[in-house]
Short mmCIF file of N, CA and C in Angstrom, two decimals:
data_model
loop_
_atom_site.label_atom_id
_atom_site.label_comp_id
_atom_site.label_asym_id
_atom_site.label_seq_id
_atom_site.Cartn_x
_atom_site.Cartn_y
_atom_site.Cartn_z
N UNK J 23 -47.78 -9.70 -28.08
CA UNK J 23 -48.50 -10.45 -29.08
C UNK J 23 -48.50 -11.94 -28.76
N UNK J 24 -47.40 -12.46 -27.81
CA UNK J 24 -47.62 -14.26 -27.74
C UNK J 24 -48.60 -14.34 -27.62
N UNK J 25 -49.35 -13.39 -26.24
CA UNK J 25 -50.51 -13.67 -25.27
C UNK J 25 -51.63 -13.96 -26.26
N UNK J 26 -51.64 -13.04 -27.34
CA UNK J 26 -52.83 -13.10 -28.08
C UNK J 26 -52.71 -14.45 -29.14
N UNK J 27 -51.52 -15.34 -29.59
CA UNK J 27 -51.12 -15.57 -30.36
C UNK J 27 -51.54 -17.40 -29.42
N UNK J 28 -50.91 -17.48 -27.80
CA UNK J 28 -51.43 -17.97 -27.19
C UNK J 28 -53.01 -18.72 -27.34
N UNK J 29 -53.70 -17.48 -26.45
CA UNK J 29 -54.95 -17.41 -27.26
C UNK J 29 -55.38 -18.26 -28.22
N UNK J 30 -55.23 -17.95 -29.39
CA UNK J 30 -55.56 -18.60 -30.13
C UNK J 30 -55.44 -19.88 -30.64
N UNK J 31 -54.40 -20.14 -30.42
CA UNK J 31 -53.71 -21.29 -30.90
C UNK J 31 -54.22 -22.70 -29.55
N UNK J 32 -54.20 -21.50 -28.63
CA UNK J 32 -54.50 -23.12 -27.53
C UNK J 32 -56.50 -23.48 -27.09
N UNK J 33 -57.20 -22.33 -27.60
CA UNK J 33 -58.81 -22.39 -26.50
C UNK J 33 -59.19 -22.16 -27.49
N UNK J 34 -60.45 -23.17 -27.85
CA UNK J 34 -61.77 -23.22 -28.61
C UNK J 34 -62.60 -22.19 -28.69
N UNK J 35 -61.98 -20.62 -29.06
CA UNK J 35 -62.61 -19.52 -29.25
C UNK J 35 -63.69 -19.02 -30.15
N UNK J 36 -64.98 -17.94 -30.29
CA UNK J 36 -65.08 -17.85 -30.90
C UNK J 36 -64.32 -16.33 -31.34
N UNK J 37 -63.59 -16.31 -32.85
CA UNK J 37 -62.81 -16.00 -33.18
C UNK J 37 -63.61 -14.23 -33.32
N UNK J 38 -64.64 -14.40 -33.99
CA UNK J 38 -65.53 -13.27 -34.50
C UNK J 38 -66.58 -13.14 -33.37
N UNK J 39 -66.40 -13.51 -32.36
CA UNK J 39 -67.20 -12.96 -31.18
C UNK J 39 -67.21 -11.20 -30.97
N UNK J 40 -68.99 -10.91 -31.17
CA UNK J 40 -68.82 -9.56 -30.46
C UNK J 40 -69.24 -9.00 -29.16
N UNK J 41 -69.31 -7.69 -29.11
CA UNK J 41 -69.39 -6.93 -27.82
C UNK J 41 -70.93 -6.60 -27.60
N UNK J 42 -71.90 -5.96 -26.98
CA UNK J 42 -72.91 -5.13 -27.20
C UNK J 42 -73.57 -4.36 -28.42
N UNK J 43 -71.71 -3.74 -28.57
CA UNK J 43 -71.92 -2.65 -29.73
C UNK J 43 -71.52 -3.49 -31.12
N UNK J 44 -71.76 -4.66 -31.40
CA UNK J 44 -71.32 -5.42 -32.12
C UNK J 44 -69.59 -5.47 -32.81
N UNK J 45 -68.68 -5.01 -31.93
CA UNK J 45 -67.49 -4.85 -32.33
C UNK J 45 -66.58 -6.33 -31.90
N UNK J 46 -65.94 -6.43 -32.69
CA UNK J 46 -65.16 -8.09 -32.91
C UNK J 46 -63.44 -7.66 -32.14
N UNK J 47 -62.86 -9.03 -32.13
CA UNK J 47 -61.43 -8.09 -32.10
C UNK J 47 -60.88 -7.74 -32.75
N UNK J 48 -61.42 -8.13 -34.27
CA UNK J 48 -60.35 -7.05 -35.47
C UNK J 48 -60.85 -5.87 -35.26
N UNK J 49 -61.92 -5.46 -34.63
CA UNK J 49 -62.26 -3.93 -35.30
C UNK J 49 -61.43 -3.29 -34.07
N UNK J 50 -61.29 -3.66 -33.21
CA UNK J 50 -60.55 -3.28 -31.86
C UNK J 50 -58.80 -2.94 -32.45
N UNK J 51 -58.30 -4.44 -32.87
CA UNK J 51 -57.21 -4.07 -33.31
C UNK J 51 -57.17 -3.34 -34.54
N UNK J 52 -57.66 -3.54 -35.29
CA UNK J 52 -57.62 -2.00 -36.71
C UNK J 52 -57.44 -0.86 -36.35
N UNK J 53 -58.81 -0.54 -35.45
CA UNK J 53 -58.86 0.83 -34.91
C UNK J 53 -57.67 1.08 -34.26
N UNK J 54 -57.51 0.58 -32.96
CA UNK J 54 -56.23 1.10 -32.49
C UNK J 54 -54.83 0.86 -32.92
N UNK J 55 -54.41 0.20 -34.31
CA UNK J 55 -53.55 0.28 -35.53
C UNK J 55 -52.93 -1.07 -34.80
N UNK J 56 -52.88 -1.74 -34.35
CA UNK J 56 -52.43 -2.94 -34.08
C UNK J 56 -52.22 -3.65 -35.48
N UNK J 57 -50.93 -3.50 -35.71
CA UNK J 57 -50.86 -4.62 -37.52
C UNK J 57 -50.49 -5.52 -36.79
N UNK J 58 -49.67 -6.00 -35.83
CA UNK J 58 -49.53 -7.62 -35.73
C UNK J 58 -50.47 -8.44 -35.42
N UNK J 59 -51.33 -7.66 -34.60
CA UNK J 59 -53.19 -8.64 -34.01
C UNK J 59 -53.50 -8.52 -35.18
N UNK J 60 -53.87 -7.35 -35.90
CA UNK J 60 -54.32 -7.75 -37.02
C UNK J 60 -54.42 -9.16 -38.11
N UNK J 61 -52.75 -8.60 -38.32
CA UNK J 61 -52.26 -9.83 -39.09
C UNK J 61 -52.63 -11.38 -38.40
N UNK J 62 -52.49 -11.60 -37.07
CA UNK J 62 -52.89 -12.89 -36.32
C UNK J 62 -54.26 -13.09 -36.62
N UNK J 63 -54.63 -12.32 -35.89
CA UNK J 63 -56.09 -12.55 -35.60
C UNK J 63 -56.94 -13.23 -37.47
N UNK J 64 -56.42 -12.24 -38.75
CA UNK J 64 -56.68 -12.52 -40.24
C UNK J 64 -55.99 -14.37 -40.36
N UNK J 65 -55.02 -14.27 -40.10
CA UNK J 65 -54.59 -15.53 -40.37
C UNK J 65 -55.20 -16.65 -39.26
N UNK J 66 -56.02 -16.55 -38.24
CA UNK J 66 -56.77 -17.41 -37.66
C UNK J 66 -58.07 -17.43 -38.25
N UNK J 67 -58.15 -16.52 -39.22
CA UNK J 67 -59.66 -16.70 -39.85
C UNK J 67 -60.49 -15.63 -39.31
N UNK J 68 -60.47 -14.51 -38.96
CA UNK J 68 -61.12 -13.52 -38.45
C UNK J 68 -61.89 -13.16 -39.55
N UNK J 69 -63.37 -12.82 -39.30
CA UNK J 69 -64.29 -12.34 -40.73
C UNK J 69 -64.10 -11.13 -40.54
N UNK J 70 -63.22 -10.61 -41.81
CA UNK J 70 -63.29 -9.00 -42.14
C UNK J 70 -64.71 -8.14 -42.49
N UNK J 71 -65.68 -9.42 -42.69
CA UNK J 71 -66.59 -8.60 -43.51
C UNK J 71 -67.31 -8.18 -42.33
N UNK J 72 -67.11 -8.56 -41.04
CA UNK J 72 -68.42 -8.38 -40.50
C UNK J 72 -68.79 -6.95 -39.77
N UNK J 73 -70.06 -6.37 -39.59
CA UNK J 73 -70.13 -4.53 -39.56
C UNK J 73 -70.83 -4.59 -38.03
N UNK J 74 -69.89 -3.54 -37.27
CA UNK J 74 -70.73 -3.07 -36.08
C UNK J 74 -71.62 -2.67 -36.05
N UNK J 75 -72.49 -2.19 -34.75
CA UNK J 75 -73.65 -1.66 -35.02
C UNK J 75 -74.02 -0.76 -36.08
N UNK J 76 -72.97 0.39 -36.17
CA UNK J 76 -72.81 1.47 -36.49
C UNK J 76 -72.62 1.09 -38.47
N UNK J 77 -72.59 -0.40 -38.57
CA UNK J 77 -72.81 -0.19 -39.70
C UNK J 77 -70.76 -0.28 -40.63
N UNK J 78 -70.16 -0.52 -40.11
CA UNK J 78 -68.42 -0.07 -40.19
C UNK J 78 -67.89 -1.60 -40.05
N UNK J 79 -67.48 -1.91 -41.21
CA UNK J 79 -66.23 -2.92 -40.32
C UNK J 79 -65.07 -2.98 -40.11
N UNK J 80 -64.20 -3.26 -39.79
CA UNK J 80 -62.84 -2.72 -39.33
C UNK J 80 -61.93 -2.16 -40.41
N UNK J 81 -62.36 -2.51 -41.87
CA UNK J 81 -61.46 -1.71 -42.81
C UNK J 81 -62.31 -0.50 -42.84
N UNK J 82 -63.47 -0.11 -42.71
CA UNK J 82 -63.95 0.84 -42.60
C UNK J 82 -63.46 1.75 -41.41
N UNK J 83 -63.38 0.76 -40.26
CA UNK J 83 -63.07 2.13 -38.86
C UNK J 83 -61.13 2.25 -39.39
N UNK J 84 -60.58 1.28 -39.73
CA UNK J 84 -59.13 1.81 -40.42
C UNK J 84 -59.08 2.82 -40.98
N UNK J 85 -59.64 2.74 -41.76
CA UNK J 85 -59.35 4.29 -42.85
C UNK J 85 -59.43 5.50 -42.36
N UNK J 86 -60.63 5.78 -41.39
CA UNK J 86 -61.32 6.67 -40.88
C UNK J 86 -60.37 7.23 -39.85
N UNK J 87 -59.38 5.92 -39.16
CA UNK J 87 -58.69 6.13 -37.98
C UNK J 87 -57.07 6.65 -38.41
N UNK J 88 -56.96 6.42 -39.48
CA UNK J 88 -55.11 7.34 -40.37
C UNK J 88 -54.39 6.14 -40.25
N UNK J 89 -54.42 4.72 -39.88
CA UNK J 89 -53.35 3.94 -39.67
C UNK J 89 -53.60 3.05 -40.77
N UNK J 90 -52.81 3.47 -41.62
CA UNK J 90 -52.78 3.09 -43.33
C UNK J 90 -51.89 1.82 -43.41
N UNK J 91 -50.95 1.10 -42.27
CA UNK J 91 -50.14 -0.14 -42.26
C UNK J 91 -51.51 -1.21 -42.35
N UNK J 92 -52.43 -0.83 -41.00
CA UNK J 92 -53.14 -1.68 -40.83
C UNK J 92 -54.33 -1.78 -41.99
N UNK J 93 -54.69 -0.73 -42.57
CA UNK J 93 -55.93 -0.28 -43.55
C UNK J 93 -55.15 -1.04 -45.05
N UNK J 94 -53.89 -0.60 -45.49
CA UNK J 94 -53.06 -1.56 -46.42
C UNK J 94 -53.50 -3.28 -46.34
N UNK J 95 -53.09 -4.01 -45.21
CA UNK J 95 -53.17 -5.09 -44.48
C UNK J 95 -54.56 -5.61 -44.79
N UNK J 96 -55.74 -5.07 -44.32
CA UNK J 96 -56.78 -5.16 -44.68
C UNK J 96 -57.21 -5.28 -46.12
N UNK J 97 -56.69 -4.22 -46.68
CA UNK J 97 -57.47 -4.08 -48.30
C UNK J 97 -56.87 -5.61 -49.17
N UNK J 98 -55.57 -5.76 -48.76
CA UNK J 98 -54.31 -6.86 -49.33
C UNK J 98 -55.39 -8.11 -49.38
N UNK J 99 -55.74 -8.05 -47.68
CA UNK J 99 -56.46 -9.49 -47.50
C UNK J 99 -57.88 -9.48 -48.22
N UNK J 100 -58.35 -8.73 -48.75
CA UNK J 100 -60.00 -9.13 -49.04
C UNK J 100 -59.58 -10.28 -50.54
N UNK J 101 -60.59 -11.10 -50.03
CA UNK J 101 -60.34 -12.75 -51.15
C UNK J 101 -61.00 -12.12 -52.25
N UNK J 102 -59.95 -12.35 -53.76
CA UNK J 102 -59.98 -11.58 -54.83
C UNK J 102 -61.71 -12.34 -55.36
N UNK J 103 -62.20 -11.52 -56.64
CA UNK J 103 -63.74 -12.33 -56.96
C UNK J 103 -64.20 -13.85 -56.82
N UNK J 104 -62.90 -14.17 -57.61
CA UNK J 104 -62.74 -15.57 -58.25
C UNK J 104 -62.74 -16.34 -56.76
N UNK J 105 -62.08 -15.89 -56.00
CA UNK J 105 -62.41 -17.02 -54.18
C UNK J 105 -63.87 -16.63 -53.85
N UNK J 106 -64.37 -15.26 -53.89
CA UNK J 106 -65.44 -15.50 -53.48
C UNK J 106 -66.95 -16.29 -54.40
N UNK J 107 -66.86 -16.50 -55.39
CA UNK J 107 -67.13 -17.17 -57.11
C UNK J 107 -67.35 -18.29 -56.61
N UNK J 108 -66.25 -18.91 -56.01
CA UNK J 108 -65.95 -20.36 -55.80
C UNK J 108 -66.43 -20.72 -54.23
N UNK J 109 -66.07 -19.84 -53.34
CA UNK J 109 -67.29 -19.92 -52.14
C UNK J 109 -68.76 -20.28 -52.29
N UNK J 110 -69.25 -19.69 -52.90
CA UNK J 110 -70.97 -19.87 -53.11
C UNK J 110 -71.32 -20.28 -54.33
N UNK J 111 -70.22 -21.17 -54.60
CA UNK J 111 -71.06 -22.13 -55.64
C UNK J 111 -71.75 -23.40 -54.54
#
């Protein structure tokens, strides 16, 4: 995890960059149950909301995939009404 932790902390990334198949690196780490990328990658600001091709975004491919640490992790983080209320005012 430094490497990824690295990463971030030192190069002007984009954080929510995707692939072809429109997949980010949270949906990468969700899927394959990674809770500590997870957790990093959320606390650098990773957009949960955003959906692969297929329409799924990584709390979606979580659930689907049985790794309920990381799918927990996910649900915890979605910003309660009232943040998103105060976003788009």
């Amino acid at each position: 995890m430094d490497g990824l932790e690295i990463l971030l902390d030192s190069t002007d990334i984009d954080i929510d960059a995707t692939n072809e198949d429109g997949i980010t690196a949270l949906h990468l780490a969700a899927e394959s149950g990674e809770t500590d990328a997870v957790r990093l990658l959320l606390e650098h600001k990773a957009d949960m909301h955003i959906a692969e091709n297929g329409g799924s975004t990584a709390e979606q491919l979580v659930t689907s995939s049985g790794h309920t640490e990381v799918a927990e992790l996910l649900r915890s983080s979605r910003p309660t009404q009232s943040m998103h209320s105060e976003k788009t005012r």
